[in-house]
C-alpha positions as CSV (number, residue, x, y, z in Angstrom):
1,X,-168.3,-157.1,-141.2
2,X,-164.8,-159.4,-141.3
3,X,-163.0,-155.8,-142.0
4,X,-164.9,-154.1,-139.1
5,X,-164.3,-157.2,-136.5
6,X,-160.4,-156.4,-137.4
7,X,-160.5,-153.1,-137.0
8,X,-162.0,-153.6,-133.7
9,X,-159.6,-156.0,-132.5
10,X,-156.2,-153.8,-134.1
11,X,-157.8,-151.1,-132.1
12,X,-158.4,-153.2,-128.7
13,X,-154.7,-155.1,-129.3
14,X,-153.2,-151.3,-129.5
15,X,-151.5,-149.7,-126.3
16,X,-153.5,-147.1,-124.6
17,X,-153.1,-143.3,-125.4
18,X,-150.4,-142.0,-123.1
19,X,-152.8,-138.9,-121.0
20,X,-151.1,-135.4,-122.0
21,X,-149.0,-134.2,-119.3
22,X,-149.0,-130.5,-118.8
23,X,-145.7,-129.2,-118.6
24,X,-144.7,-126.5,-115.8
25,X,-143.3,-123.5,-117.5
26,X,-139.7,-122.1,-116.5
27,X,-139.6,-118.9,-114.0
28,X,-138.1,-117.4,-117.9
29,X,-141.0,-118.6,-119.3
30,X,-143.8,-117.0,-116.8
31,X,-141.8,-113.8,-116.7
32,X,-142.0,-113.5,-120.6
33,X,-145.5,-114.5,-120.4
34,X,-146.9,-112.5,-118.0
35,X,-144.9,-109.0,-118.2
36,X,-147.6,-107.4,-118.6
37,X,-149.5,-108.1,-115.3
38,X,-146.4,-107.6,-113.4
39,X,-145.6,-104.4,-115.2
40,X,-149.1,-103.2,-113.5
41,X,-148.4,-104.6,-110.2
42,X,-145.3,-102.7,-109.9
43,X,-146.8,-99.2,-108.7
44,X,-149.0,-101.5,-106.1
45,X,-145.2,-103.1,-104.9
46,X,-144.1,-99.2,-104.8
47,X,-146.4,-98.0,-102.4
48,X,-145.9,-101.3,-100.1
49,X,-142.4,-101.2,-100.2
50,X,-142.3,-97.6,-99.7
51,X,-145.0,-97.2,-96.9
52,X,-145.5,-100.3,-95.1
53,X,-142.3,-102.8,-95.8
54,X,-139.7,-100.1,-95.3
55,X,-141.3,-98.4,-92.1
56,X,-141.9,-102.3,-90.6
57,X,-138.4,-102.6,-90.7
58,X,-137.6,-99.5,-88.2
59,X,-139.4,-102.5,-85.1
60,X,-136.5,-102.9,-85.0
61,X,-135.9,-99.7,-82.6
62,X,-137.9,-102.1,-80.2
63,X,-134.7,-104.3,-79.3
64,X,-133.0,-100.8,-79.2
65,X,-131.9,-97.8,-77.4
66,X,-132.7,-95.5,-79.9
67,X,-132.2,-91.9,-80.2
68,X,-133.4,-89.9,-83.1
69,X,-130.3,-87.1,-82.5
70,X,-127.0,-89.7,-82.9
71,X,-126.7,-92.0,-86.0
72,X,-128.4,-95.2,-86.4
73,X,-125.2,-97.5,-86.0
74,X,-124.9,-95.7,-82.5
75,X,-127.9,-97.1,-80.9
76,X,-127.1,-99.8,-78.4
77,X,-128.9,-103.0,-78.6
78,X,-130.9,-103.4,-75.1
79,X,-132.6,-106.7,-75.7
80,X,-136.1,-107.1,-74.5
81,X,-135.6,-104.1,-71.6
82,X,-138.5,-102.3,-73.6
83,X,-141.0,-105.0,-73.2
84,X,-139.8,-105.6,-69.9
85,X,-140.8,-101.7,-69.5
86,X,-144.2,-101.9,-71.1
87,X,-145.5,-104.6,-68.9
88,X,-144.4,-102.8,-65.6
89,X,-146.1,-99.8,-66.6
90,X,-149.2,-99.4,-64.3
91,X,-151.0,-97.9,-67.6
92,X,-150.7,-101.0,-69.6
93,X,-152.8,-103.0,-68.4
94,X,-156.1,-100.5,-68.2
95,X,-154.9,-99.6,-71.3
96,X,-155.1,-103.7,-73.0
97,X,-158.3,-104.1,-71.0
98,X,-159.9,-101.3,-72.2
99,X,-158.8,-101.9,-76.0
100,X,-160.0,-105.6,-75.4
101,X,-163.3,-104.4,-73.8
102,X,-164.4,-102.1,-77.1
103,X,-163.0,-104.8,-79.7
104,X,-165.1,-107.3,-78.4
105,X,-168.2,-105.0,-78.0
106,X,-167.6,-104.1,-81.9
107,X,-167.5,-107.9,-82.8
108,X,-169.9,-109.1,-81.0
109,X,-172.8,-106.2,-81.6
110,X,-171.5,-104.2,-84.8
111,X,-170.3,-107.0,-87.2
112,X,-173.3,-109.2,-86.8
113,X,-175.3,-105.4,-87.2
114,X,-173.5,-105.6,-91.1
115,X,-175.4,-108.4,-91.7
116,X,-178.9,-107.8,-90.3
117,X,-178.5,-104.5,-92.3
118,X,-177.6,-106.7,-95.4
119,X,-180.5,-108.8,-94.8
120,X,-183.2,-106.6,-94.6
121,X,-181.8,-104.5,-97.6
122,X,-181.7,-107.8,-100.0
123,X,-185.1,-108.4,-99.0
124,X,-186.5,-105.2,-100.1
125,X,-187.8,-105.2,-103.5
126,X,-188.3,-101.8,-104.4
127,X,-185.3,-100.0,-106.0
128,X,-186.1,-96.7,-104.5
129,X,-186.5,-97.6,-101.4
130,X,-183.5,-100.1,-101.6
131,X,-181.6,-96.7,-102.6
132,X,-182.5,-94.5,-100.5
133,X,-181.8,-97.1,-97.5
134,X,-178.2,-97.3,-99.0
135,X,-177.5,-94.1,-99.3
136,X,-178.8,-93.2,-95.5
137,X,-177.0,-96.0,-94.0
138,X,-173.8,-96.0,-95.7
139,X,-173.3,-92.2,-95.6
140,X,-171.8,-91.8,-92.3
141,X,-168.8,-94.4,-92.9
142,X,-167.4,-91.4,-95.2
143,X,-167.6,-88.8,-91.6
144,X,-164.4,-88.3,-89.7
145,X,-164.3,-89.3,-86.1
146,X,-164.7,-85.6,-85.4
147,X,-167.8,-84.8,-87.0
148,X,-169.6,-87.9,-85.4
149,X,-168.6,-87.3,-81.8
150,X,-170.1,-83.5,-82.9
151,X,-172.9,-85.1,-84.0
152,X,-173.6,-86.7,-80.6
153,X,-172.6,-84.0,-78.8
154,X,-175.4,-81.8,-80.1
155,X,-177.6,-84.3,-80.1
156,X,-176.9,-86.6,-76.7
157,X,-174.8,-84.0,-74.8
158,X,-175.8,-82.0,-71.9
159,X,-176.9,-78.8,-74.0
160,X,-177.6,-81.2,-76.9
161,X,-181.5,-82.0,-78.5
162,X,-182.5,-84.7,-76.0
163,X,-181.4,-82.3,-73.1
164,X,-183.5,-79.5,-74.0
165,X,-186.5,-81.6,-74.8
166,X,-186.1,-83.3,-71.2
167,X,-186.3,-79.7,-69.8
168,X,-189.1,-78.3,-71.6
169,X,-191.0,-81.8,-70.0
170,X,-189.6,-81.1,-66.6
171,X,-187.0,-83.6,-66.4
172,X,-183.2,-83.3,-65.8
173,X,-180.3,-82.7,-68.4
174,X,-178.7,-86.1,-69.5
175,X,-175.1,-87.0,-68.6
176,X,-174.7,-89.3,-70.9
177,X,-171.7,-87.9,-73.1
178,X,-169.5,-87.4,-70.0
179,X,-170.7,-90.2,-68.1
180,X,-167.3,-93.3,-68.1
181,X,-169.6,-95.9,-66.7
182,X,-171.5,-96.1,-69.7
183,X,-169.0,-95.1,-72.2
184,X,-168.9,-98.5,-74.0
185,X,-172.6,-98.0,-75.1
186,X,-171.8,-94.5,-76.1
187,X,-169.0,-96.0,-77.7
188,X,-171.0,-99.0,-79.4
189,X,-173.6,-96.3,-80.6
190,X,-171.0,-94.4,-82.6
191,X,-169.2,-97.1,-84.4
192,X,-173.1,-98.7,-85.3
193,X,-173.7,-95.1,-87.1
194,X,-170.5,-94.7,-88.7
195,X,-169.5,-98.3,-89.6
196,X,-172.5,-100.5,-90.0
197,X,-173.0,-99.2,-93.8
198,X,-169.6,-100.2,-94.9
199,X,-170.0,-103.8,-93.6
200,X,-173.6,-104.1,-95.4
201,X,-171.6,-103.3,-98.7
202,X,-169.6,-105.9,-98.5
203,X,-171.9,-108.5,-97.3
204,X,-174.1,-107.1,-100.2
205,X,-171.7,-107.8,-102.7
206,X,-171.6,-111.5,-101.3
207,X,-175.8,-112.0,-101.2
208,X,-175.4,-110.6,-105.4
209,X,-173.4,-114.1,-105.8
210,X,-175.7,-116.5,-104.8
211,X,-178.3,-117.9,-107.2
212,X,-181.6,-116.7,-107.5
213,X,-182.7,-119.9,-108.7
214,X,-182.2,-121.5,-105.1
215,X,-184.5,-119.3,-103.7
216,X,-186.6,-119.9,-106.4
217,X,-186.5,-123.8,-106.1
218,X,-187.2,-123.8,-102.4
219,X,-189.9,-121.5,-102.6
220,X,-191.6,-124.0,-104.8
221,X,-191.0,-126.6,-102.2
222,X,-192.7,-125.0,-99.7
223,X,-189.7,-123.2,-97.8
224,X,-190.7,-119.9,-96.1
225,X,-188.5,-116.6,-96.1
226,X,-186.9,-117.7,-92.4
227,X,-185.8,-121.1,-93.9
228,X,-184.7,-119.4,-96.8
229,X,-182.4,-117.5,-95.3
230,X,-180.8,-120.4,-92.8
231,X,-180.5,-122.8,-95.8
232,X,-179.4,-120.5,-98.4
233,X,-178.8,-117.2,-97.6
234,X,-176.6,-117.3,-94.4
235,X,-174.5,-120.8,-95.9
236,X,-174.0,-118.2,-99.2
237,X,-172.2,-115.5,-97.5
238,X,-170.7,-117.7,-94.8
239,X,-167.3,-117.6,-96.4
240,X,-167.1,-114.1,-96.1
241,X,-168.3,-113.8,-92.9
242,X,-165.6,-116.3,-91.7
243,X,-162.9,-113.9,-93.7
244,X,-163.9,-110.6,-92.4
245,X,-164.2,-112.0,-88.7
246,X,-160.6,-113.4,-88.8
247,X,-159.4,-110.1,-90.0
248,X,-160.7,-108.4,-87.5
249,X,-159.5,-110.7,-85.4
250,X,-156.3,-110.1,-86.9
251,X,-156.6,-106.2,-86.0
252,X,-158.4,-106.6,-82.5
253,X,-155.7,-104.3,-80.6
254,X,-156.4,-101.5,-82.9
255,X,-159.7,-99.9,-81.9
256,X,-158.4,-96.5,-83.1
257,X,-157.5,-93.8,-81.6
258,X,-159.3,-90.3,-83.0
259,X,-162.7,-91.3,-81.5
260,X,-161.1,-91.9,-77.6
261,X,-158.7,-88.9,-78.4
262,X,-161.6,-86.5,-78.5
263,X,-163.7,-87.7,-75.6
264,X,-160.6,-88.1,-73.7
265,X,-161.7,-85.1,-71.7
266,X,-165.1,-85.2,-71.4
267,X,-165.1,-88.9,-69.8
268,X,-162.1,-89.1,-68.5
269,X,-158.8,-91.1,-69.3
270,X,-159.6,-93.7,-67.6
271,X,-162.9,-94.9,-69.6
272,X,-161.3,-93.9,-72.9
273,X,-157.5,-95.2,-73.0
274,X,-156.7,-97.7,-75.3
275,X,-153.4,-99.1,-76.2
276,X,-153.1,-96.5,-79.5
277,X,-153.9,-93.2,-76.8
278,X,-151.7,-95.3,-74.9
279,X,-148.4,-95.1,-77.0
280,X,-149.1,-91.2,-77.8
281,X,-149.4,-90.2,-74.3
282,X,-146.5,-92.6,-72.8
283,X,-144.4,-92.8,-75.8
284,X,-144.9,-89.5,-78.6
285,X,-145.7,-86.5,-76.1
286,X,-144.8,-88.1,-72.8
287,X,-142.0,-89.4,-70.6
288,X,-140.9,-92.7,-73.0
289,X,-138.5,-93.0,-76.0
290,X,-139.9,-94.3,-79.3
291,X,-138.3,-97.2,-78.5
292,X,-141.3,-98.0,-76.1
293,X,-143.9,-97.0,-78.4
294,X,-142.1,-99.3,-81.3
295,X,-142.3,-102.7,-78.3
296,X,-145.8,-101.6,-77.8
297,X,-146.6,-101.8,-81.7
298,X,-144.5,-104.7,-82.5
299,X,-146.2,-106.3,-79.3
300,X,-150.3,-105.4,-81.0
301,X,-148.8,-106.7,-83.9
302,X,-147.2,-110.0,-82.7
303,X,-150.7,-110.9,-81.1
304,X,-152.8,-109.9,-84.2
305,X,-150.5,-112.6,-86.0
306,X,-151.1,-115.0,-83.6
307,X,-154.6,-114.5,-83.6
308,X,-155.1,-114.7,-87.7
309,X,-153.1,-118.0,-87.8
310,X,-155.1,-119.7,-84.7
311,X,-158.6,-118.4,-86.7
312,X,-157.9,-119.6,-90.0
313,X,-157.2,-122.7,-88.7
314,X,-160.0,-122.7,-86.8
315,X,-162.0,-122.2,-90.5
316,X,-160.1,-124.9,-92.1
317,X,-160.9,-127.4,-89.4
318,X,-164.5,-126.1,-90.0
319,X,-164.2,-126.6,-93.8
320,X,-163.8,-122.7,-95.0
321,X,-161.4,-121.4,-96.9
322,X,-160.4,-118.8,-94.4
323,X,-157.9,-116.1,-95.7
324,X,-155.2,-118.3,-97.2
325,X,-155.3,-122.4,-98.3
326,X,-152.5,-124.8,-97.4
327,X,-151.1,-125.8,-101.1
């Protein structure tokens, strides 16, 4: 007992263990250590460097007056005469409205269509059905723009399905594919068909991470489906809500340009311009120099920026991760 009391009291009297302090390895150190990864990286970096770092660098024919027939060195440097030049054109505007006006339909009806369609699909239990749904609803993200609009066409277009029907009742052929008023319902319809799918993937994969066991737990407490899904469901994938919204946020002055290039002449210009038809009319095929389609990029790129950093903010004040954390 005498022994153990000493041992005790040497072990009290003795200074504390010092905590183990984890060294930060050397740049030398991480780059023998991970070779490997980086070795795999290195075609990613290619492709990067190749196709988007090195052609990002040509903006800088927007400060320019560039002419692809003399040599680079050659071009004068003009300032900001370019976007002086893109805001005075009386196209602009109609153009940002317009490209505004769909980007804001697509956030506000399609993205919040992803996740109804991701809903409905994690609640059906059968696996043939929940196949077969899939497969129908995510098959038209891999159509181009050209076979959709062909697909409306024979369906919604003056000779299309619906018109022939309407006859054979006595009623009137519809307008409706050539009609500008209503273009941006036309337009909402063809982006639901083609794009809803792809979004439900994703938000999918998110519903496959959250426990079962929650659901299990508050179905034994009495929680119904709807309060299943606002407690557990929609707080589960609300991380990657919040990421996919500030990204396309990030991209909301790139509506595209194949699917208002080929109704261009069926509605008219004036419903289907957007800032991408835009640049190929103004700047590619028309009157311009590719020093005012390169201000007109850098400028739908400068605001995308600006738009990212002010939404991720936005989540962290919120408490989400967003796309990127402050270290």
């Amino acid at each position: 007992m005498a022994a153990l009391q000493t041992s005790v009291q040497g072990a009290a009297s003795a200074p504390a263990a010092r905590p183990l302090v984890k060294r930060r390895r050397t740049l030398g150190q991480r780059l023998r250590h991970d070779w490997p990864l980086l070795l795999l990286t290195l075609p990613a970096m290619a492709q990067l460097a190749i196709f988007f770092y090195w052609p990002s660098a040509w903006n800088i024919i927007a400060f320019m007056d560039y002419s692809p027939h003399r040599p680079f060195w050659e071009n004068p440097f003009v300032g900001l005469a370019w976007f002086e030049r893109l805001f005075s054109d009386p196209y602009f505007l109609p153009a940002l409205g317009n490209t505004l006006k769909f980007a804001l339909a697509q956030l506000t009806f399609v993205f919040p269509l992803s996740i109804a369609l991701a809903l409905v699909m994690h609640s059906v239990v059968s696996t043939k059905v929940r196949s077969l749904f899939q497969s129908v609803v995510y098959l038209p993200y891999f159509f181009s723009w050209v076979l959709v609009v062909t697909v409306f066409v024979q369906m919604l277009g003056s000779d299309g399905l619906v018109s022939n029907l309407l006859l054979q009742s006595g009623g009137e052929r519809l307008s409706f594919m050539t009609n500008g008023d209503s273009f941006v319902f036309l337009a909402w319809m063809q982006w639901a068909w083609k794009d809803a799918g792809w979004g439900m993937i994703i938000f999918l994969a998110a519903l496959a991470s959250i426990n079962p066991s929650l659901y299990e737990a508050a179905a034994v407490d009495g929680a119904g489906r709807w309060k299943r899904m606002w407690h557990i469901t929609l707080p589960g994938i609300r991380p990657v809500i919040v990421l996919l919204l500030i990204l396309q946020l990030g991209g909301i002055l790139t509506v595209g340009f194949e699917q208002y290039q080929l109704q261009r002449e069926s509605v008219g210009f004036g419903a289907t311009e957007v800032l991408d038809t835009f640049v190929y009319y103004r700047s590619i095929i028309g009157p311009q120099s590719e020093s005012f389609g390169t201000a007109a990029g850098l400028f739908k790129g400068v605001i995308g920026l600006i738009l990212i950093l002010i939404a991720n903010s936005v989540a962290h004040r919120l408490g989400e991760q967003g796309i990127y954390q402050k270290s």
